[in-house]
CSV table of C-alpha atoms in Angstrom, one decimal:
chain,number,residue,atom,x,y,z
A,20,MET,CA,-0.3,19.1,20.3
A,21,PRO,CA,2.2,16.0,19.4
A,22,ARG,CA,4.2,16.4,16.2
A,23,TYR,CA,2.9,13.6,14.5
A,24,ILE,CA,-0.7,15.0,14.6
A,25,TYR,CA,0.8,18.3,12.9
A,26,GLY,CA,2.7,16.2,10.2
A,27,PHE,CA,-0.3,14.4,9.6
A,28,LEU,CA,-2.5,17.4,9.0
A,29,ILE,CA,0.1,19.3,7.3
A,30,SER,CA,0.5,16.6,4.6
A,31,MET,CA,-3.1,15.5,4.4
A,32,VAL,CA,-4.0,19.7,3.5
A,33,LEU,CA,-0.7,19.8,1.0
A,34,ALA,CA,-2.1,16.5,-0.8
A,35,TYR,CA,-5.6,17.8,-0.9
A,36,LEU,CA,-4.6,21.4,-2.4
A,37,ILE,CA,-1.7,19.7,-4.5
A,38,THR,CA,-3.7,17.2,-6.4
A,39,PRO,CA,-6.0,19.7,-8.5
A,40,GLN,CA,-2.8,21.2,-10.0
A,41,VAL,CA,-1.3,17.6,-10.5
A,42,MET,CA,-4.3,16.7,-12.7
A,43,LYS,CA,-3.6,19.9,-14.9
A,44,LEU,CA,-0.1,18.7,-15.2
A,45,ALA,CA,-1.1,15.1,-16.2
A,46,TRP,CA,-3.4,16.1,-18.9
A,47,LYS,CA,-0.6,18.4,-20.3
A,48,ILE,CA,2.1,16.2,-20.3
A,49,GLY,CA,0.0,13.1,-21.5
A,50,ALA,CA,0.0,10.7,-18.2
A,51,ILE,CA,-3.6,9.4,-19.3
A,52,ASP,CA,-4.9,5.9,-18.3
A,53,LYS,CA,-7.3,5.0,-21.4
A,54,PRO,CA,-9.5,2.2,-21.2
A,55,GLY,CA,-8.5,-0.3,-23.6
A,56,ASP,CA,-8.7,-3.7,-22.1
A,57,ALA,CA,-11.0,-6.2,-20.7
A,58,ARG,CA,-9.4,-5.9,-17.0
A,59,ARG,CA,-9.9,-2.1,-16.7
A,60,VAL,CA,-13.2,-0.8,-14.8
A,61,HIS,CA,-13.2,2.8,-16.0
A,62,LYS,CA,-15.0,4.0,-19.5
A,63,LYS,CA,-13.1,7.1,-19.9
A,64,PRO,CA,-9.6,8.3,-20.1
A,65,MET,CA,-8.2,9.5,-16.4
A,66,PRO,CA,-5.4,11.4,-15.5
A,67,ARG,CA,-3.1,9.2,-13.5
A,68,LEU,CA,-0.1,11.0,-12.3
A,69,GLY,CA,-1.8,11.6,-8.4
A,70,GLY,CA,1.2,9.9,-6.7
A,71,LEU,CA,3.0,13.1,-7.3
A,72,ALA,CA,0.8,15.2,-5.2
A,73,ILE,CA,1.0,12.4,-2.5
A,74,TYR,CA,4.6,12.6,-2.8
A,75,PHE,CA,5.2,16.5,-2.6
A,76,ALA,CA,3.0,16.5,0.5
A,77,PHE,CA,4.9,13.9,2.2
A,78,VAL,CA,8.2,15.4,1.2
A,79,VAL,CA,7.1,18.9,2.3
A,80,ALA,CA,5.8,18.0,5.6
A,81,GLY,CA,8.8,15.7,6.2
A,82,LEU,CA,11.2,18.2,5.8
A,83,LEU,CA,8.9,20.2,8.2
A,84,ILE,CA,8.6,17.3,10.7
A,85,LEU,CA,11.1,14.8,10.3
A,86,PRO,CA,14.6,14.6,11.9
A,87,ILE,CA,16.3,15.1,8.3
A,88,LYS,CA,20.0,14.9,9.7
A,89,GLN,CA,19.3,11.3,10.3
A,90,ALA,CA,20.5,8.8,7.9
A,91,SER,CA,17.4,6.2,7.7
A,92,ILE,CA,15.3,9.3,6.9
A,93,GLN,CA,17.8,10.6,4.2
A,94,GLY,CA,17.7,7.1,2.9
A,95,ILE,CA,13.8,6.7,3.0
A,96,LEU,CA,13.4,10.0,1.2
A,97,LEU,CA,16.2,9.6,-1.6
A,98,GLY,CA,14.6,6.2,-2.2
A,99,ALA,CA,11.1,7.4,-2.6
A,100,THR,CA,12.4,10.1,-4.9
A,101,VAL,CA,13.9,7.3,-7.2
A,102,ILE,CA,10.9,5.2,-7.2
A,103,VAL,CA,8.3,8.3,-8.0
A,104,ILE,CA,11.0,9.2,-10.7
A,105,VAL,CA,10.4,5.5,-12.2
A,106,GLY,CA,6.7,5.8,-11.9
A,107,ILE,CA,6.4,9.3,-13.3
A,108,LEU,CA,8.4,7.8,-16.4
A,109,ASP,CA,5.7,4.6,-16.5
A,110,ASP,CA,2.9,7.0,-16.0
A,111,VAL,CA,3.8,9.1,-19.0
A,112,TYR,CA,5.6,6.1,-21.3
A,113,ASN,CA,4.4,2.9,-20.1
A,114,LEU,CA,8.0,1.4,-19.2
A,115,PRO,CA,8.7,-2.2,-19.5
A,116,ALA,CA,8.2,-4.5,-16.6
A,117,LYS,CA,12.0,-5.2,-16.4
A,118,VAL,CA,13.1,-1.4,-16.3
A,119,LYS,CA,10.3,-0.8,-13.4
A,120,LEU,CA,11.8,-3.8,-11.6
A,121,LEU,CA,15.6,-2.3,-11.9
A,122,GLY,CA,14.2,0.8,-11.0
A,123,GLN,CA,12.8,-0.5,-7.7
A,124,ILE,CA,16.1,-2.3,-6.9
A,125,ALA,CA,17.8,0.9,-7.4
A,126,ALA,CA,15.9,2.4,-4.8
A,127,ALA,CA,15.8,-0.5,-2.4
A,128,GLY,CA,19.5,-0.4,-2.9
A,129,ILE,CA,19.6,3.4,-1.6
A,130,LEU,CA,18.0,2.1,1.6
A,131,ILE,CA,21.0,-0.4,2.2
A,132,MET,CA,23.5,2.0,1.4
A,133,PHE,CA,21.9,4.4,4.4
A,134,ASP,CA,22.0,1.1,6.6
A,135,VAL,CA,18.3,0.6,6.4
A,136,LYS,CA,18.1,-3.3,6.2
A,137,VAL,CA,17.0,-6.4,8.0
A,138,GLN,CA,19.7,-7.8,9.8
A,139,LEU,CA,17.8,-10.0,12.0
A,140,ILE,CA,14.5,-11.7,12.4
A,141,THR,CA,13.2,-12.2,15.8
A,142,ASN,CA,11.8,-16.0,16.2
A,143,PRO,CA,8.4,-15.4,18.3
A,144,PHE,CA,9.0,-18.9,19.8
A,145,GLY,CA,12.5,-17.6,21.3
A,146,GLY,CA,16.1,-16.8,19.8
A,147,MET,CA,16.7,-15.2,16.7
A,148,PHE,CA,17.9,-15.6,13.3
A,149,ILE,CA,21.1,-13.4,12.2
A,150,LEU,CA,20.8,-13.1,8.4
A,151,GLY,CA,24.2,-11.9,7.9
A,152,LYS,CA,25.2,-12.1,4.3
A,153,TYR,CA,21.6,-12.7,3.3
A,154,ALA,CA,20.7,-9.2,4.9
A,155,ILE,CA,20.9,-7.4,1.5
A,156,PRO,CA,19.0,-10.0,-0.5
A,157,ALA,CA,16.5,-10.2,2.2
A,158,THR,CA,16.1,-6.4,2.3
A,159,LEU,CA,15.7,-6.3,-1.4
A,160,PHE,CA,13.1,-8.6,-1.5
A,161,TRP,CA,11.0,-7.4,1.3
A,162,VAL,CA,11.2,-3.5,-0.3
A,163,VAL,CA,10.8,-4.5,-3.8
A,164,GLY,CA,7.9,-6.9,-3.0
A,165,ILE,CA,6.0,-4.7,-0.5
A,166,THR,CA,6.5,-1.6,-3.7
A,167,ASN,CA,4.7,-3.9,-6.1
A,168,THR,CA,2.0,-5.2,-3.6
A,169,LEU,CA,0.6,-1.9,-3.8
A,170,ASN,CA,0.8,-1.6,-7.5
A,171,PHE,CA,-0.9,-4.7,-7.9
A,172,ILE,CA,-4.1,-4.1,-6.2
A,173,ASP,CA,-4.4,-0.5,-7.5
A,174,GLY,CA,-7.3,-1.5,-9.7
A,175,LEU,CA,-10.5,0.3,-8.3
A,176,ASP,CA,-11.1,3.9,-7.2
A,177,GLY,CA,-9.5,4.7,-3.9
A,178,LEU,CA,-8.3,1.3,-3.0
A,179,ALA,CA,-4.7,1.6,-3.0
A,180,ALA,CA,-4.6,5.1,-1.3
A,181,GLY,CA,-7.4,3.7,1.3
A,182,ILE,CA,-5.5,0.3,2.1
A,183,ALA,CA,-1.9,2.2,2.4
A,184,ALA,CA,-3.9,4.8,4.9
A,185,ILE,CA,-5.2,2.0,6.7
A,186,ALA,CA,-1.8,0.3,7.1
A,187,ALA,CA,0.4,3.5,7.8
A,188,PHE,CA,-2.1,4.3,10.3
A,189,THR,CA,-2.1,0.8,12.0
A,190,MET,CA,2.0,1.3,11.8
A,191,MET,CA,1.7,4.3,13.3
A,192,LEU,CA,0.1,3.0,16.3
A,193,VAL,CA,2.3,0.0,16.9
A,194,ASN,CA,5.5,2.6,16.7
A,195,LEU,CA,3.3,4.5,19.6
A,196,SER,CA,3.7,1.6,21.7
A,197,LEU,CA,7.0,0.7,21.1
A,198,GLU,CA,7.8,4.3,21.6
A,199,GLN,CA,9.5,4.6,17.9
A,200,ILE,CA,9.0,8.4,17.3
A,201,ASP,CA,10.7,8.6,14.0
A,202,GLY,CA,8.4,5.7,12.6
A,203,VAL,CA,5.3,7.4,14.3
A,204,LEU,CA,6.1,10.8,12.4
A,205,VAL,CA,6.7,8.7,8.6
A,206,MET,CA,3.6,7.0,9.3
A,207,ALA,CA,1.6,9.9,10.4
A,208,ILE,CA,2.9,11.9,7.2
A,209,LEU,CA,2.3,9.2,5.1
A,210,ALA,CA,-1.3,8.3,6.0
A,211,GLY,CA,-2.4,12.0,5.8
A,212,ALA,CA,-1.2,12.0,2.1
A,213,ALA,CA,-2.9,9.3,1.2
A,214,ILE,CA,-6.0,10.3,3.1
A,215,GLY,CA,-5.8,14.1,1.5
A,216,PHE,CA,-5.5,12.4,-2.0
A,217,LEU,CA,-8.6,10.3,-1.3
A,218,PRO,CA,-11.5,12.7,-2.1
A,219,TYR,CA,-10.2,13.0,-5.6
A,220,ASN,CA,-9.5,9.2,-6.1
A,221,PHE,CA,-12.8,7.5,-4.4
A,222,ASN,CA,-15.1,6.6,-6.7
A,223,PRO,CA,-16.0,8.3,-9.1
A,224,ALA,CA,-12.6,9.2,-9.3
A,225,LYS,CA,-11.4,12.5,-11.0
A,226,ILE,CA,-7.6,11.2,-10.9
A,227,PHE,CA,-5.7,7.7,-10.7
A,228,MET,CA,-2.6,7.8,-8.6
A,229,GLY,CA,-0.5,5.6,-11.3
A,230,ASP,CA,2.5,3.6,-10.8
A,231,THR,CA,3.7,7.3,-9.3
A,232,GLY,CA,1.5,7.1,-6.2
A,233,ALA,CA,1.2,2.7,-5.7
A,234,MET,CA,4.9,2.1,-5.8
A,235,PHE,CA,5.7,5.4,-3.6
A,236,LEU,CA,3.2,4.2,-1.1
A,237,GLY,CA,4.7,0.6,-1.1
A,238,PHE,CA,8.2,1.6,-0.9
A,239,VAL,CA,7.9,3.9,2.2
A,240,LEU,CA,5.4,1.5,4.3
A,241,ALA,CA,8.3,-1.0,3.1
A,242,ALA,CA,11.2,1.1,4.4
A,243,GLN,CA,9.7,2.1,7.4
A,244,ALA,CA,8.7,-1.5,8.4
A,245,VAL,CA,12.5,-2.5,7.6
A,246,GLU,CA,13.6,0.5,10.1
A,247,GLY,CA,11.2,-0.4,12.4
A,248,ALA,CA,12.9,-3.9,12.2
A,249,VAL,CA,16.4,-2.5,12.6
A,250,LYS,CA,15.5,-0.2,16.0
A,251,SER,CA,13.1,-3.4,17.8
A,252,ALA,CA,14.5,-7.0,18.1
A,253,THR,CA,11.0,-8.1,19.1
A,254,ALA,CA,9.4,-10.8,17.6
A,255,ILE,CA,6.6,-8.3,15.9
A,256,ALA,CA,9.3,-6.3,14.2
A,257,LEU,CA,8.2,-7.6,10.6
A,258,ILE,CA,5.1,-9.6,11.4
A,259,VAL,CA,3.2,-6.5,12.4
A,260,PRO,CA,3.4,-4.9,8.9
A,261,ILE,CA,3.1,-8.3,7.3
A,262,LEU,CA,-0.4,-8.3,8.9
A,263,ALA,CA,-1.2,-4.5,8.4
A,264,LEU,CA,-0.6,-5.5,4.6
A,265,GLY,CA,-2.1,-8.8,4.8
A,266,LEU,CA,-4.6,-7.9,1.8
A,267,PRO,CA,-2.5,-6.7,-0.8
A,268,ILE,CA,0.2,-9.4,0.2
A,269,PHE,CA,-2.4,-12.2,-0.1
A,270,ASP,CA,-3.9,-10.7,-3.3
A,271,THR,CA,-0.2,-10.5,-4.9
A,272,ALA,CA,0.9,-14.0,-3.9
A,273,PHE,CA,-2.0,-15.7,-5.5
A,274,ALA,CA,-1.5,-13.5,-8.7
A,275,ILE,CA,1.9,-14.8,-8.7
A,276,LEU,CA,0.9,-18.4,-8.2
A,277,ARG,CA,-2.0,-18.0,-10.6
A,278,ARG,CA,0.1,-16.6,-13.3
A,279,PHE,CA,2.7,-19.6,-12.7
A,280,VAL,CA,0.1,-22.3,-12.9
A,281,ASN,CA,-1.4,-20.9,-16.1
A,282,GLY,CA,2.2,-20.3,-17.5
A,283,LYS,CA,1.7,-16.5,-18.0
A,284,PRO,CA,4.5,-14.0,-17.2
A,285,ILE,CA,4.6,-12.8,-13.3
A,286,MET,CA,4.1,-8.9,-14.2
A,287,GLN,CA,1.4,-9.6,-16.7
A,288,ALA,CA,-1.7,-7.7,-15.7
A,289,ASP,CA,-5.3,-10.2,-15.3
A,290,LYS,CA,-8.5,-9.8,-14.2
A,291,GLY,CA,-8.2,-12.5,-11.2
A,292,HIS,CA,-7.5,-10.1,-8.4
A,293,VAL,CA,-9.5,-10.0,-5.3
A,294,HIS,CA,-11.6,-6.7,-6.2
A,295,HIS,CA,-12.1,-7.8,-9.9
A,296,ARG,CA,-13.9,-10.9,-8.1
A,297,LEU,CA,-15.9,-9.0,-6.2
A,298,ILE,CA,-16.8,-6.6,-8.9
A,299,ALA,CA,-17.6,-10.0,-11.0
A,300,ILE,CA,-20.0,-11.4,-8.3
A,301,GLY,CA,-22.1,-8.4,-8.4
A,302,LEU,CA,-20.5,-6.0,-5.8
A,303,SER,CA,-20.1,-2.2,-7.0
A,304,GLN,CA,-17.0,-0.4,-7.0
A,305,LYS,CA,-17.5,1.7,-3.7
A,306,GLN,CA,-19.0,-1.6,-2.0
A,307,ALA,CA,-15.9,-3.4,-3.1
A,308,VAL,CA,-13.5,-1.2,-2.2
A,309,LEU,CA,-15.6,-0.7,1.3
A,310,PHE,CA,-15.4,-4.3,1.8
A,311,MET,CA,-11.4,-4.4,1.4
A,312,TYR,CA,-11.5,-1.5,3.6
A,313,VAL,CA,-13.1,-3.5,6.6
A,314,ILE,CA,-10.8,-6.6,5.8
A,315,SER,CA,-7.5,-4.1,6.1
A,316,ILE,CA,-8.9,-2.4,9.3
A,317,SER,CA,-9.7,-6.1,10.7
A,318,LEU,CA,-6.1,-7.1,10.1
A,319,GLY,CA,-4.9,-4.1,11.2
A,320,ILE,CA,-6.6,-4.3,14.5
A,321,CYS,CA,-5.0,-7.9,14.5
A,322,SER,CA,-1.6,-6.3,14.3
A,323,LEU,CA,-2.5,-4.2,17.1
A,324,VAL,CA,-3.3,-7.0,19.2
A,325,LEU,CA,-0.3,-8.5,18.7
A,326,ALA,CA,1.6,-5.7,19.6
A,327,ILE,CA,-0.1,-5.1,22.6
A,328,PHE,CA,-1.1,-8.4,23.8
A,329,GLY,CA,0.9,-11.2,22.1
A,330,VAL,CA,0.6,-13.6,19.7
A,331,LYS,CA,-1.9,-16.1,21.3
A,332,GLN,CA,-4.5,-13.5,21.5
A,333,ALA,CA,-3.1,-12.2,17.9
A,334,MET,CA,-4.1,-15.5,16.3
A,335,ILE,CA,-7.6,-15.5,18.2
A,336,ALA,CA,-8.1,-12.4,16.6
A,337,LEU,CA,-7.0,-13.3,13.1
A,338,ALA,CA,-9.3,-16.6,13.5
A,339,LEU,CA,-12.2,-14.5,14.3
A,340,VAL,CA,-11.6,-12.3,11.4
A,341,ILE,CA,-11.1,-15.0,8.9
A,342,PHE,CA,-14.6,-16.6,10.1
A,343,MET,CA,-16.3,-13.3,9.7
A,344,LEU,CA,-14.5,-12.7,6.2
A,345,LEU,CA,-16.1,-16.2,5.2
A,346,VAL,CA,-19.3,-15.4,6.6
A,347,SER,CA,-19.2,-12.0,4.8
A,348,VAL,CA,-18.8,-13.7,1.6
A,349,ARG,CA,-21.5,-16.2,2.1
A,350,TYR,CA,-23.9,-13.2,2.9
A,351,ILE,CA,-22.7,-11.2,0.1
A,352,ASN,CA,-23.4,-14.4,-2.6
A,353,ILE,CA,-26.9,-15.5,-1.0
A,354,THR,CA,-28.1,-11.7,-1.1
A,355,LEU,CA,-26.9,-11.2,-4.7
A,356,ASP,CA,-28.5,-14.5,-5.6
A,357,ALA,CA,-31.7,-13.2,-4.0
A,358,LYS,CA,-31.7,-9.9,-6.3
A,359,LYS,CA,-31.3,-11.6,-9.4
A,360,SER,CA,-33.9,-14.2,-8.6
A,361,THR,CA,-36.0,-11.2,-8.3
A,362,HIS,CA,-35.1,-9.4,-11.3
A,363,GLY,CA,-35.6,-12.5,-13.1
A,364,MET,CA,-39.1,-13.0,-11.8
């Protein structure tokens, strides 16, 4: 059996076994999410330290499976540990946004210290852009940005964990096609940890992953995307993770634009995310989450098409995904309107 399958199974089982213990710890230390504002969809206090179980499962499986002596792996593990510490403090004490941002920059800085940084970007139409002095700010922007995309989208039971697992699985398959074995192992272990946590987090959730989990998952995905770009001078090096994480990236970009236009702080939470809008039009939590899973899987397939067949075929696949998405949204609106009319008679 390949090592990446062992890594996946070990992290999945560990996350499943550790999560109940983390639930007890969260209640004990007061890491509780209390419903208190209009944007929250849950109605009762919930432990929110679930990301700690994901982290422990990832690290233990990583120590058993990953080539620990490799500098890039050390950088990812150390940076992830910093992110988790920041997440735990936030889940317990509700840190200010600026403090969390500094913690994220510090974690990204550790990656750079271990030479995990984007040094060039290949042009899909030929040639490449050597970043030079812009390598460090570009890496910081990417890692901090992706770290926050998972955090922003973590608004429904099982949503962030499921999307992270789909993205990790997609990147694992792409790394397999590129024969980047270390990337395959990292993504397999991350996917396993997220999936092992999901039985406790899917609606109705017994525990939230909190910032501890959302930032950790985003950080590792971002870090491995950078490491893949370092090892592969192909046009798909950074395009693949952008496609695989297309849904949270799109949602975050529009959230930032929306808040900027409305004159609100970028980090201020609101109820304008895609998942909130799906709930607002009448979908249940499960329906909204499953619908977003389908979108993420579709984008993941597009990234695989890109890796295997090329840019033109990927553009065709992406156009089909967008078309099916528009048709699906139209169908959902018509169905819900029909139900409302029936109930109103």
